[in-house]
Protein backbone atom coordinates (compact mmCIF):
# COMPACT_ATOMS: atom_id res chain seq x y z
CA UNK A 1 0.00 0.00 0.00
CA UNK A 2 1.26 3.46 -0.88
CA UNK A 3 -0.22 6.63 0.61
CA UNK A 4 -0.20 9.27 -2.14
CA UNK A 5 -2.28 12.07 -0.71
CA UNK A 6 -1.97 14.00 2.55
CA UNK A 7 -5.24 15.43 3.90
CA UNK A 8 -3.79 17.44 6.80
CA UNK A 9 -1.02 20.07 6.99
CA UNK A 10 -0.33 23.61 8.20
CA UNK A 11 1.72 26.62 7.03
CA UNK A 12 3.01 29.73 8.79
CA UNK A 13 -0.52 31.14 8.54
CA UNK A 14 -1.59 28.83 11.39
CA UNK A 15 0.67 30.76 13.78
CA UNK A 16 2.60 27.76 15.15
CA UNK A 17 3.81 26.18 11.89
CA UNK A 18 6.94 27.19 10.01
CA UNK A 19 6.79 26.82 6.22
CA UNK A 20 5.05 28.75 3.45
CA UNK A 21 2.52 27.31 0.97
CA UNK A 22 5.23 27.27 -1.71
CA UNK A 23 7.73 25.48 0.55
CA UNK A 24 5.10 22.91 1.51
CA UNK A 25 4.06 22.36 -2.12
CA UNK A 26 7.66 21.91 -3.27
CA UNK A 27 8.46 19.45 -0.47
CA UNK A 28 5.22 17.52 -1.04
CA UNK A 29 5.87 17.19 -4.76
CA UNK A 30 9.49 16.14 -4.13
CA UNK A 31 8.22 13.50 -1.69
CA UNK A 32 6.07 12.09 -4.50
CA UNK A 33 2.64 13.12 -3.24
CA UNK A 34 -0.23 13.35 -5.76
CA UNK A 35 -2.08 15.80 -3.56
CA UNK A 36 -1.37 17.92 -0.52
CA UNK A 37 -4.12 19.57 1.53
CA UNK A 38 -3.32 22.72 3.47
CA UNK A 39 -5.76 22.83 6.37
CA UNK A 40 -5.08 25.83 8.57
CA UNK A 41 -6.45 26.14 12.08
CA UNK A 42 -9.84 27.85 12.33
CA UNK A 43 -10.24 31.17 14.19
CA UNK A 44 -10.81 29.91 17.77
CA UNK A 45 -7.26 28.51 17.95
CA UNK A 46 -5.07 31.16 19.59
CA UNK A 47 -2.88 33.24 17.20
CA UNK A 48 -4.16 31.59 14.00
CA UNK A 49 -6.02 32.68 10.84
CA UNK A 50 -9.10 34.87 11.00
CA UNK A 51 -12.22 34.50 8.88
CA UNK A 52 -10.87 36.70 6.09
CA UNK A 53 -8.02 34.26 5.53
CA UNK A 54 -10.52 31.53 4.68
CA UNK A 55 -12.64 33.82 2.50
CA UNK A 56 -9.81 34.35 -0.02
CA UNK A 57 -8.49 30.80 -0.57
CA UNK A 58 -10.03 30.75 -4.05
CA UNK A 59 -7.15 32.79 -5.49
CA UNK A 60 -4.51 30.08 -4.82
CA UNK A 61 -3.60 27.69 -7.67
CA UNK A 62 -4.82 24.12 -7.14
CA UNK A 63 -1.82 22.68 -8.92
CA UNK A 64 1.75 23.45 -7.84
CA UNK A 65 4.95 21.65 -8.90
CA UNK A 66 2.77 19.17 -10.80
CA UNK A 67 0.90 18.18 -7.63
CA UNK A 68 -2.77 18.75 -6.80
CA UNK A 69 -3.43 21.09 -3.89
CA UNK A 70 -6.49 21.47 -1.70
CA UNK A 71 -7.09 24.41 0.58
CA UNK A 72 -9.35 23.94 3.55
CA UNK A 73 -9.57 24.18 7.29
CA UNK A 74 -9.04 22.29 10.52
CA UNK A 75 -12.07 23.35 12.51
CA UNK A 76 -12.26 23.32 16.27
CA UNK A 77 -15.02 21.29 17.89
CA UNK A 78 -16.02 23.62 20.71
CA UNK A 79 -18.57 21.69 22.77
CA UNK A 80 -20.69 18.55 23.00
CA UNK A 81 -23.16 20.02 20.51
CA UNK A 82 -20.39 19.70 17.93
CA UNK A 83 -20.28 23.46 17.36
CA UNK A 84 -17.48 24.46 14.97
CA UNK A 85 -15.86 27.82 14.34
CA UNK A 86 -16.50 28.86 10.74
CA UNK A 87 -19.86 29.98 9.33
CA UNK A 88 -21.61 28.02 6.60
CA UNK A 89 -20.86 30.56 3.85
CA UNK A 90 -17.12 29.94 4.37
CA UNK A 91 -17.42 26.18 4.95
CA UNK A 92 -19.08 25.96 1.53
CA UNK A 93 -15.97 27.40 -0.09
CA UNK A 94 -13.50 24.93 1.46
CA UNK A 95 -11.94 22.15 -0.66
CA UNK A 96 -11.62 19.93 2.41
CA UNK A 97 -12.61 20.20 6.08
CA UNK A 98 -11.34 18.50 9.21
CA UNK A 99 -12.96 18.90 12.63
CA UNK A 100 -10.81 18.21 15.70
CA UNK A 101 -10.81 18.60 19.45
CA UNK A 102 -8.04 20.90 20.70
CA UNK A 103 -7.56 21.70 24.39
CA UNK A 104 -7.19 25.49 23.94
CA UNK A 105 -10.64 25.62 22.28
CA UNK A 106 -12.61 22.71 23.81
CA UNK A 107 -11.12 22.91 27.30
CA UNK A 108 -10.47 19.89 29.50
CA UNK A 109 -11.99 16.48 28.75
CA UNK A 110 -15.71 16.45 29.60
CA UNK A 111 -15.87 12.68 30.11
CA UNK A 112 -16.38 9.83 27.63
CA UNK A 113 -20.07 10.44 27.05
CA UNK A 114 -19.78 14.16 26.30
CA UNK A 115 -16.56 13.84 24.27
CA UNK A 116 -18.24 11.16 22.14
CA UNK A 117 -21.27 13.41 21.65
CA UNK A 118 -19.00 16.25 20.56
CA UNK A 119 -17.55 14.14 17.73
CA UNK A 120 -20.90 12.57 16.80
CA UNK A 121 -22.60 15.95 16.48
CA UNK A 122 -19.68 17.31 14.44
CA UNK A 123 -19.98 14.33 12.07
CA UNK A 124 -23.67 15.12 11.52
CA UNK A 125 -22.58 18.44 10.00
CA UNK A 126 -22.71 18.02 6.19
CA UNK A 127 -19.60 20.21 5.80
CA UNK A 128 -17.36 18.13 8.11
CA UNK A 129 -15.51 15.66 5.87
CA UNK A 130 -12.92 14.33 8.34
CA UNK A 131 -12.53 13.89 12.11
CA UNK A 132 -8.94 14.86 12.93
CA UNK A 133 -6.79 12.86 15.37
CA UNK A 134 -9.61 11.02 17.21
CA UNK A 135 -6.75 9.04 18.80
CA UNK A 136 -6.09 11.63 21.51
CA UNK A 137 -6.31 9.82 24.85
CA UNK A 138 -6.58 13.11 26.69
CA UNK A 139 -10.17 13.19 25.37
CA UNK A 140 -11.42 9.61 25.84
CA UNK A 141 -14.34 8.48 23.67
CA UNK A 142 -16.52 5.50 22.82
CA UNK A 143 -14.78 4.39 19.61
CA UNK A 144 -17.53 1.98 18.57
CA UNK A 145 -20.10 4.80 18.62
CA UNK A 146 -17.79 7.06 16.61
CA UNK A 147 -17.04 4.43 13.99
CA UNK A 148 -20.75 3.64 13.55
CA UNK A 149 -21.60 7.34 13.13
CA UNK A 150 -18.74 7.77 10.64
CA UNK A 151 -20.34 5.03 8.56
CA UNK A 152 -23.81 6.55 8.84
CA UNK A 153 -22.68 10.05 7.88
CA UNK A 154 -19.89 9.22 5.40
CA UNK A 155 -17.34 11.05 7.54
CA UNK A 156 -13.72 9.94 7.27
CA UNK A 157 -11.75 9.12 10.43
CA UNK A 158 -8.12 10.20 10.39
CA UNK A 159 -5.00 8.26 11.29
CA UNK A 160 -2.60 11.07 12.18
CA UNK A 161 1.14 10.54 11.70
CA UNK A 162 2.13 13.35 14.09
CA UNK A 163 -0.04 11.93 16.89
CA UNK A 164 1.74 8.60 16.56
CA UNK A 165 5.27 9.98 16.88
CA UNK A 166 6.94 8.55 19.98
CA UNK A 167 7.63 12.11 21.15
CA UNK A 168 4.07 13.26 20.37
CA UNK A 169 2.11 15.20 22.97
CA UNK A 170 -1.23 13.38 22.62
CA UNK A 171 -1.78 10.34 24.84
CA UNK A 172 -2.25 6.60 24.13
CA UNK A 173 -2.37 7.36 20.42
CA UNK A 174 -1.01 4.05 19.16
CA UNK A 175 -3.34 1.98 21.31
CA UNK A 176 -6.32 4.17 20.35
CA UNK A 177 -5.45 4.20 16.63
CA UNK A 178 -5.27 0.40 16.64
CA UNK A 179 -8.62 0.13 18.41
CA UNK A 180 -10.15 2.57 15.92
CA UNK A 181 -8.68 0.72 12.94
CA UNK A 182 -9.92 -2.67 14.14
CA UNK A 183 -13.44 -1.23 14.49
CA UNK A 184 -13.25 0.41 11.04
CA UNK A 185 -12.20 -2.92 9.58
CA UNK A 186 -15.07 -4.69 11.36
CA UNK A 187 -17.73 -2.21 10.19
CA UNK A 188 -16.23 -1.33 6.78
CA UNK A 189 -15.54 2.32 7.56
CA UNK A 190 -13.17 4.44 5.45
CA UNK A 191 -10.16 6.17 6.95
CA UNK A 192 -7.93 8.99 5.76
CA UNK A 193 -4.29 9.60 6.59
CA UNK A 194 -2.83 12.98 7.51
CA UNK A 195 0.73 13.94 8.30
CA UNK A 196 -0.43 17.01 10.28
CA UNK A 197 2.93 18.49 9.23
CA UNK A 198 3.76 21.87 10.72
CA UNK A 199 6.99 22.17 8.67
CA UNK A 200 7.93 21.09 5.13
CA UNK A 201 10.54 18.54 6.27
CA UNK A 202 7.78 16.33 7.74
CA UNK A 203 5.93 15.85 4.46
CA UNK A 204 5.75 12.44 2.81
CA UNK A 205 6.71 10.63 6.01
CA UNK A 206 3.87 8.30 7.00
CA UNK A 207 6.01 5.75 8.83
CA UNK A 208 3.86 5.64 11.97
CA UNK A 209 0.65 5.41 9.95
CA UNK A 210 2.05 2.46 7.97
CA UNK A 211 3.09 0.85 11.24
CA UNK A 212 -0.44 0.79 12.71
CA UNK A 213 -2.06 -0.17 9.38
CA UNK A 214 0.30 -3.14 9.10
CA UNK A 215 -0.13 -4.09 12.75
CA UNK A 216 -3.85 -4.73 12.27
CA UNK A 217 -3.64 -5.88 8.65
CA UNK A 218 -5.93 -3.01 7.62
CA UNK A 219 -7.58 -3.46 4.19
CA UNK A 220 -6.24 -1.10 1.51
CA UNK A 221 -9.73 -0.59 0.04
CA UNK A 222 -10.75 1.31 3.19
CA UNK A 223 -7.81 3.76 2.92
CA UNK A 224 -8.96 6.72 0.78
CA UNK A 225 -5.53 8.36 0.43
CA UNK A 226 -3.99 5.85 -1.96
CA UNK A 227 -5.10 8.06 -4.85
CA UNK A 228 -6.43 11.57 -5.42
CA UNK A 229 -9.55 10.31 -7.25
CA UNK A 230 -10.37 7.90 -4.46
CA UNK A 231 -10.05 10.62 -1.85
CA UNK A 232 -12.28 13.04 -3.75
CA UNK A 233 -14.95 10.37 -4.20
CA UNK A 234 -15.10 9.97 -0.41
CA UNK A 235 -15.33 13.61 0.64
CA UNK A 236 -18.96 14.18 1.51
CA UNK A 237 -18.82 17.94 1.01
CA UNK A 238 -16.89 17.68 -2.27
CA UNK A 239 -19.60 15.39 -3.64
CA UNK A 240 -22.14 18.14 -3.08
CA UNK A 241 -20.43 20.55 -5.45
ZN1 LIG B 1 -5.30 19.25 15.28
ZN1 LIG C 1 -3.47 19.98 12.47
Short mmCIF file of N, CA, C and O in Angstrom, two decimals, residues 73-154:
data_model
loop_
_atom_site.label_atom_id
_atom_site.label_comp_id
_atom_site.label_asym_id
_atom_site.label_seq_id
_atom_site.Cartn_x
_atom_site.Cartn_y
_atom_site.Cartn_z
N UNK A 73 -9.62 23.70 5.91
CA UNK A 73 -9.57 24.18 7.29
C UNK A 73 -9.57 23.01 8.26
O UNK A 73 -10.15 21.97 7.98
N UNK A 74 -8.88 23.20 9.38
CA UNK A 74 -9.04 22.29 10.52
C UNK A 74 -9.86 23.04 11.56
O UNK A 74 -9.36 23.93 12.26
N UNK A 75 -11.13 22.69 11.61
CA UNK A 75 -12.07 23.35 12.51
C UNK A 75 -11.86 22.88 13.94
O UNK A 75 -11.37 21.78 14.18
N UNK A 76 -12.28 23.71 14.87
CA UNK A 76 -12.26 23.32 16.27
C UNK A 76 -13.66 22.90 16.70
O UNK A 76 -14.62 23.65 16.51
N UNK A 77 -13.76 21.71 17.27
CA UNK A 77 -15.02 21.29 17.89
C UNK A 77 -15.03 21.95 19.27
O UNK A 77 -14.10 21.77 20.06
N UNK A 78 -16.05 22.76 19.53
CA UNK A 78 -16.02 23.62 20.71
C UNK A 78 -16.76 23.06 21.91
O UNK A 78 -16.48 23.44 23.05
N UNK A 79 -17.73 22.17 21.66
CA UNK A 79 -18.57 21.69 22.77
C UNK A 79 -19.25 20.38 22.37
O UNK A 79 -19.07 19.89 21.26
N UNK A 80 -20.05 19.84 23.27
CA UNK A 80 -20.69 18.55 23.00
C UNK A 80 -21.79 18.64 21.94
O UNK A 80 -22.26 17.62 21.44
N UNK A 81 -22.20 19.86 21.61
CA UNK A 81 -23.16 20.02 20.51
C UNK A 81 -22.46 19.89 19.15
O UNK A 81 -23.09 19.92 18.11
N UNK A 82 -21.14 19.82 19.19
CA UNK A 82 -20.39 19.70 17.93
C UNK A 82 -20.26 21.03 17.21
O UNK A 82 -20.02 21.07 16.00
N UNK A 83 -20.41 22.12 17.95
CA UNK A 83 -20.28 23.46 17.36
C UNK A 83 -18.87 23.63 16.80
O UNK A 83 -17.88 23.26 17.45
N UNK A 84 -18.78 24.19 15.59
CA UNK A 84 -17.48 24.46 14.97
C UNK A 84 -17.36 25.95 14.66
O UNK A 84 -18.36 26.67 14.69
N UNK A 85 -16.13 26.38 14.33
CA UNK A 85 -15.86 27.82 14.34
C UNK A 85 -15.63 28.48 12.98
O UNK A 85 -14.78 29.35 12.84
N UNK A 86 -16.41 28.07 11.97
CA UNK A 86 -16.50 28.86 10.74
C UNK A 86 -17.96 28.85 10.31
O UNK A 86 -18.62 27.81 10.44
N UNK A 87 -18.46 29.95 9.78
CA UNK A 87 -19.86 29.98 9.33
C UNK A 87 -20.05 29.22 8.02
O UNK A 87 -19.09 28.99 7.28
N UNK A 88 -21.29 28.85 7.75
CA UNK A 88 -21.61 28.02 6.60
C UNK A 88 -21.15 28.63 5.27
O UNK A 88 -20.67 27.92 4.39
N UNK A 89 -21.26 29.95 5.13
CA UNK A 89 -20.86 30.56 3.85
C UNK A 89 -19.38 30.34 3.55
O UNK A 89 -18.99 30.21 2.40
N UNK A 90 -18.54 30.23 4.59
CA UNK A 90 -17.12 29.94 4.37
C UNK A 90 -16.87 28.44 4.25
O UNK A 90 -16.06 28.00 3.44
N UNK A 91 -17.58 27.65 5.04
CA UNK A 91 -17.42 26.18 4.95
C UNK A 91 -17.70 25.71 3.52
O UNK A 91 -17.00 24.84 3.00
N UNK A 92 -18.70 26.31 2.90
CA UNK A 92 -19.08 25.96 1.53
C UNK A 92 -17.94 26.14 0.54
O UNK A 92 -17.89 25.49 -0.49
N UNK A 93 -17.05 27.08 0.84
CA UNK A 93 -15.97 27.40 -0.09
C UNK A 93 -14.74 26.51 0.09
O UNK A 93 -13.80 26.57 -0.70
N UNK A 94 -14.70 25.71 1.17
CA UNK A 94 -13.50 24.93 1.46
C UNK A 94 -13.40 23.71 0.54
O UNK A 94 -14.40 23.06 0.24
N UNK A 95 -12.16 23.37 0.13
CA UNK A 95 -11.94 22.15 -0.66
C UNK A 95 -12.07 20.92 0.24
O UNK A 95 -12.42 19.84 -0.21
N UNK A 96 -11.68 21.08 1.50
CA UNK A 96 -11.62 19.93 2.41
C UNK A 96 -11.75 20.48 3.84
O UNK A 96 -11.27 21.58 4.12
N UNK A 97 -12.43 19.73 4.71
CA UNK A 97 -12.61 20.20 6.08
C UNK A 97 -12.35 19.07 7.07
O UNK A 97 -12.79 17.94 6.88
N UNK A 98 -11.61 19.43 8.10
CA UNK A 98 -11.34 18.50 9.21
C UNK A 98 -11.95 19.15 10.44
O UNK A 98 -11.90 20.37 10.58
N UNK A 99 -12.52 18.36 11.34
CA UNK A 99 -12.96 18.90 12.63
C UNK A 99 -12.25 18.11 13.73
O UNK A 99 -12.23 16.87 13.70
N UNK A 100 -11.64 18.85 14.67
CA UNK A 100 -10.81 18.21 15.70
C UNK A 100 -11.10 18.82 17.07
O UNK A 100 -11.56 19.96 17.16
N UNK A 101 -10.78 18.06 18.08
CA UNK A 101 -10.81 18.60 19.45
C UNK A 101 -9.41 19.06 19.81
O UNK A 101 -8.45 18.30 19.70
N UNK A 102 -9.30 20.33 20.22
CA UNK A 102 -8.04 20.90 20.70
C UNK A 102 -8.29 21.51 22.08
O UNK A 102 -9.24 22.29 22.23
N UNK A 103 -7.41 21.20 23.02
CA UNK A 103 -7.56 21.70 24.39
C UNK A 103 -7.80 23.20 24.49
O UNK A 103 -8.70 23.64 25.21
N UNK A 104 -7.02 24.04 23.78
CA UNK A 104 -7.19 25.49 23.94
C UNK A 104 -8.58 25.99 23.52
O UNK A 104 -8.97 27.09 23.90
N UNK A 105 -9.32 25.19 22.77
CA UNK A 105 -10.64 25.62 22.28
C UNK A 105 -11.79 24.86 22.96
O UNK A 105 -12.83 25.42 23.24
N UNK A 106 -11.57 23.59 23.24
CA UNK A 106 -12.61 22.71 23.81
C UNK A 106 -12.53 22.71 25.33
O UNK A 106 -13.51 22.47 26.02
N UNK A 107 -11.35 22.99 25.86
CA UNK A 107 -11.12 22.91 27.30
C UNK A 107 -10.71 21.50 27.70
O UNK A 107 -10.29 20.71 26.87
N UNK A 108 -10.84 21.20 28.98
CA UNK A 108 -10.47 19.89 29.50
C UNK A 108 -11.46 18.84 28.98
O UNK A 108 -12.57 19.19 28.55
N UNK A 109 -11.08 17.56 29.09
CA UNK A 109 -11.99 16.48 28.75
C UNK A 109 -13.28 16.61 29.56
O UNK A 109 -13.25 16.95 30.73
N UNK A 110 -14.43 16.35 28.91
CA UNK A 110 -15.71 16.45 29.60
C UNK A 110 -16.27 15.06 29.92
O UNK A 110 -17.45 14.92 30.21
N UNK A 111 -15.43 14.05 29.84
CA UNK A 111 -15.87 12.68 30.11
C UNK A 111 -16.23 11.97 28.81
O UNK A 111 -16.52 12.61 27.80
N UNK A 112 -16.19 10.63 28.85
CA UNK A 112 -16.38 9.83 27.63
C UNK A 112 -17.68 10.17 26.92
O UNK A 112 -17.71 10.36 25.71
N UNK A 113 -18.76 10.25 27.67
CA UNK A 113 -20.07 10.44 27.05
C UNK A 113 -20.14 11.77 26.29
O UNK A 113 -20.57 11.82 25.14
N UNK A 114 -19.70 12.84 26.94
CA UNK A 114 -19.78 14.16 26.30
C UNK A 114 -18.75 14.32 25.18
O UNK A 114 -19.04 14.94 24.14
N UNK A 115 -17.56 13.77 25.36
CA UNK A 115 -16.56 13.84 24.27
C UNK A 115 -17.08 13.10 23.03
O UNK A 115 -16.91 13.57 21.90
N UNK A 116 -17.70 11.94 23.25
CA UNK A 116 -18.24 11.16 22.14
C UNK A 116 -19.33 11.95 21.43
O UNK A 116 -19.37 12.01 20.19
N UNK A 117 -20.20 12.58 22.22
CA UNK A 117 -21.27 13.41 21.65
C UNK A 117 -20.70 14.54 20.81
O UNK A 117 -21.24 14.88 19.75
N UNK A 118 -19.62 15.13 21.29
CA UNK A 118 -19.00 16.25 20.56
C UNK A 118 -18.60 15.81 19.15
O UNK A 118 -18.89 16.48 18.15
N UNK A 119 -17.96 14.64 19.05
CA UNK A 119 -17.55 14.14 17.73
C UNK A 119 -18.77 13.74 16.89
O UNK A 119 -18.83 14.02 15.69
N UNK A 120 -19.71 13.06 17.53
CA UNK A 120 -20.90 12.57 16.80
C UNK A 120 -21.68 13.74 16.21
O UNK A 120 -22.08 13.71 15.04
N UNK A 121 -21.86 14.79 17.00
CA UNK A 121 -22.60 15.95 16.48
C UNK A 121 -21.81 16.67 15.39
O UNK A 121 -22.40 17.17 14.43
N UNK A 122 -20.49 16.70 15.51
CA UNK A 122 -19.68 17.31 14.44
C UNK A 122 -19.82 16.49 13.15
O UNK A 122 -19.91 17.05 12.06
N UNK A 123 -19.87 15.18 13.27
CA UNK A 123 -19.98 14.33 12.07
C UNK A 123 -21.32 14.50 11.37
O UNK A 123 -21.43 14.28 10.16
N UNK A 124 -22.34 14.90 12.13
CA UNK A 124 -23.67 15.12 11.52
C UNK A 124 -23.66 16.37 10.64
O UNK A 124 -24.56 16.57 9.83
N UNK A 125 -22.66 17.22 10.81
CA UNK A 125 -22.58 18.44 10.00
C UNK A 125 -22.18 18.06 8.56
O UNK A 125 -21.15 17.42 8.35
N UNK A 126 -23.00 18.44 7.57
CA UNK A 126 -22.71 18.02 6.19
C UNK A 126 -21.41 18.60 5.64
O UNK A 126 -20.91 18.14 4.61
N UNK A 127 -20.84 19.60 6.29
CA UNK A 127 -19.60 20.21 5.80
C UNK A 127 -18.36 19.63 6.48
O UNK A 127 -17.24 20.01 6.14
N UNK A 128 -18.53 18.73 7.45
CA UNK A 128 -17.36 18.13 8.11
C UNK A 128 -17.02 16.82 7.41
O UNK A 128 -17.73 15.83 7.52
N UNK A 129 -15.91 16.84 6.65
CA UNK A 129 -15.51 15.66 5.87
C UNK A 129 -14.70 14.65 6.69
O UNK A 129 -14.75 13.46 6.44
N UNK A 130 -13.91 15.17 7.64
CA UNK A 130 -12.92 14.33 8.34
C UNK A 130 -12.93 14.67 9.84
O UNK A 130 -13.04 15.85 10.21
N UNK A 131 -12.80 13.65 10.68
CA UNK A 131 -12.53 13.89 12.11
C UNK A 131 -11.01 13.76 12.30
O UNK A 131 -10.44 12.71 12.00
N UNK A 132 -10.39 14.84 12.76
CA UNK A 132 -8.94 14.86 12.93
C UNK A 132 -8.49 14.25 14.25
O UNK A 132 -9.15 14.44 15.27
N UNK A 133 -7.40 13.54 14.21
CA UNK A 133 -6.79 12.86 15.37
C UNK A 133 -7.76 12.44 16.48
O UNK A 133 -7.62 12.88 17.62
N UNK A 134 -8.71 11.53 16.15
CA UNK A 134 -9.61 11.02 17.21
C UNK A 134 -8.90 10.05 18.16
O UNK A 134 -9.53 9.46 19.02
N UNK A 135 -7.57 9.95 17.99
CA UNK A 135 -6.75 9.04 18.80
C UNK A 135 -6.31 9.64 20.13
O UNK A 135 -5.65 8.99 20.92
N UNK A 136 -6.68 10.90 20.39
CA UNK A 136 -6.09 11.63 21.51
C UNK A 136 -6.66 11.16 22.85
O UNK A 136 -7.79 11.52 23.23
N UNK A 137 -5.88 10.38 23.58
CA UNK A 137 -6.31 9.82 24.85
C UNK A 137 -6.61 10.84 25.95
O UNK A 137 -7.19 10.49 26.98
N UNK A 138 -6.24 12.08 25.70
CA UNK A 138 -6.58 13.11 26.69
C UNK A 138 -8.08 13.43 26.64
O UNK A 138 -8.63 14.06 27.54
N UNK A 139 -8.72 12.99 25.53
CA UNK A 139 -10.17 13.19 25.37
C UNK A 139 -10.80 11.84 25.05
O UNK A 139 -11.13 11.54 23.91
N UNK A 140 -10.96 10.98 26.09
CA UNK A 140 -11.42 9.61 25.84
C UNK A 140 -12.83 9.58 25.25
O UNK A 140 -13.67 10.43 25.56
N UNK A 141 -13.05 8.60 24.36
CA UNK A 141 -14.34 8.48 23.67
C UNK A 141 -14.75 7.01 23.53
O UNK A 141 -13.94 6.12 23.74
N UNK A 142 -16.00 6.82 23.14
CA UNK A 142 -16.52 5.50 22.82
C UNK A 142 -16.26 5.27 21.32
O UNK A 142 -16.98 5.78 20.47
N UNK A 143 -15.20 4.53 21.01
CA UNK A 143 -14.78 4.39 19.61
C UNK A 143 -15.82 3.66 18.75
O UNK A 143 -15.97 3.95 17.57
N UNK A 144 -16.53 2.71 19.35
CA UNK A 144 -17.53 1.98 18.57
C UNK A 144 -18.63 2.94 18.10
O UNK A 144 -19.04 2.91 16.94
N UNK A 145 -19.05 3.83 18.98
CA UNK A 145 -20.10 4.80 18.62
C UNK A 145 -19.61 5.74 17.53
O UNK A 145 -20.34 6.09 16.59
N UNK A 146 -18.36 6.14 17.61
CA UNK A 146 -17.79 7.06 16.61
C UNK A 146 -17.66 6.39 15.25
O UNK A 146 -18.01 6.97 14.22
N UNK A 147 -17.20 5.15 15.25
CA UNK A 147 -17.04 4.43 13.99
C UNK A 147 -18.40 4.21 13.32
O UNK A 147 -18.56 4.40 12.11
N UNK A 148 -19.40 3.86 14.11
CA UNK A 148 -20.75 3.64 13.55
C UNK A 148 -21.32 4.94 12.97
O UNK A 148 -21.94 4.93 11.91
N UNK A 149 -21.09 6.06 13.65
CA UNK A 149 -21.60 7.34 13.13
C UNK A 149 -20.81 7.78 11.89
O UNK A 149 -21.37 8.39 10.98
N UNK A 150 -19.54 7.46 11.84
CA UNK A 150 -18.74 7.77 10.64
C UNK A 150 -19.34 7.05 9.44
O UNK A 150 -19.45 7.60 8.35
N UNK A 151 -19.74 5.81 9.66
CA UNK A 151 -20.34 5.03 8.56
C UNK A 151 -21.67 5.65 8.13
O UNK A 151 -21.93 5.84 6.95
N UNK A 152 -22.48 6.00 9.13
CA UNK A 152 -23.81 6.55 8.84
C UNK A 152 -23.74 7.88 8.09
O UNK A 152 -24.54 8.16 7.21
N UNK A 153 -22.76 8.70 8.45
CA UNK A 153 -22.68 10.05 7.88
C UNK A 153 -21.69 10.18 6.73
O UNK A 153 -21.59 11.23 6.11
N UNK A 154 -20.90 9.13 6.46
CA UNK A 154 -19.89 9.22 5.40
C UNK A 154 -18.72 10.11 5.77
O UNK A 154 -18.04 10.66 4.90
#
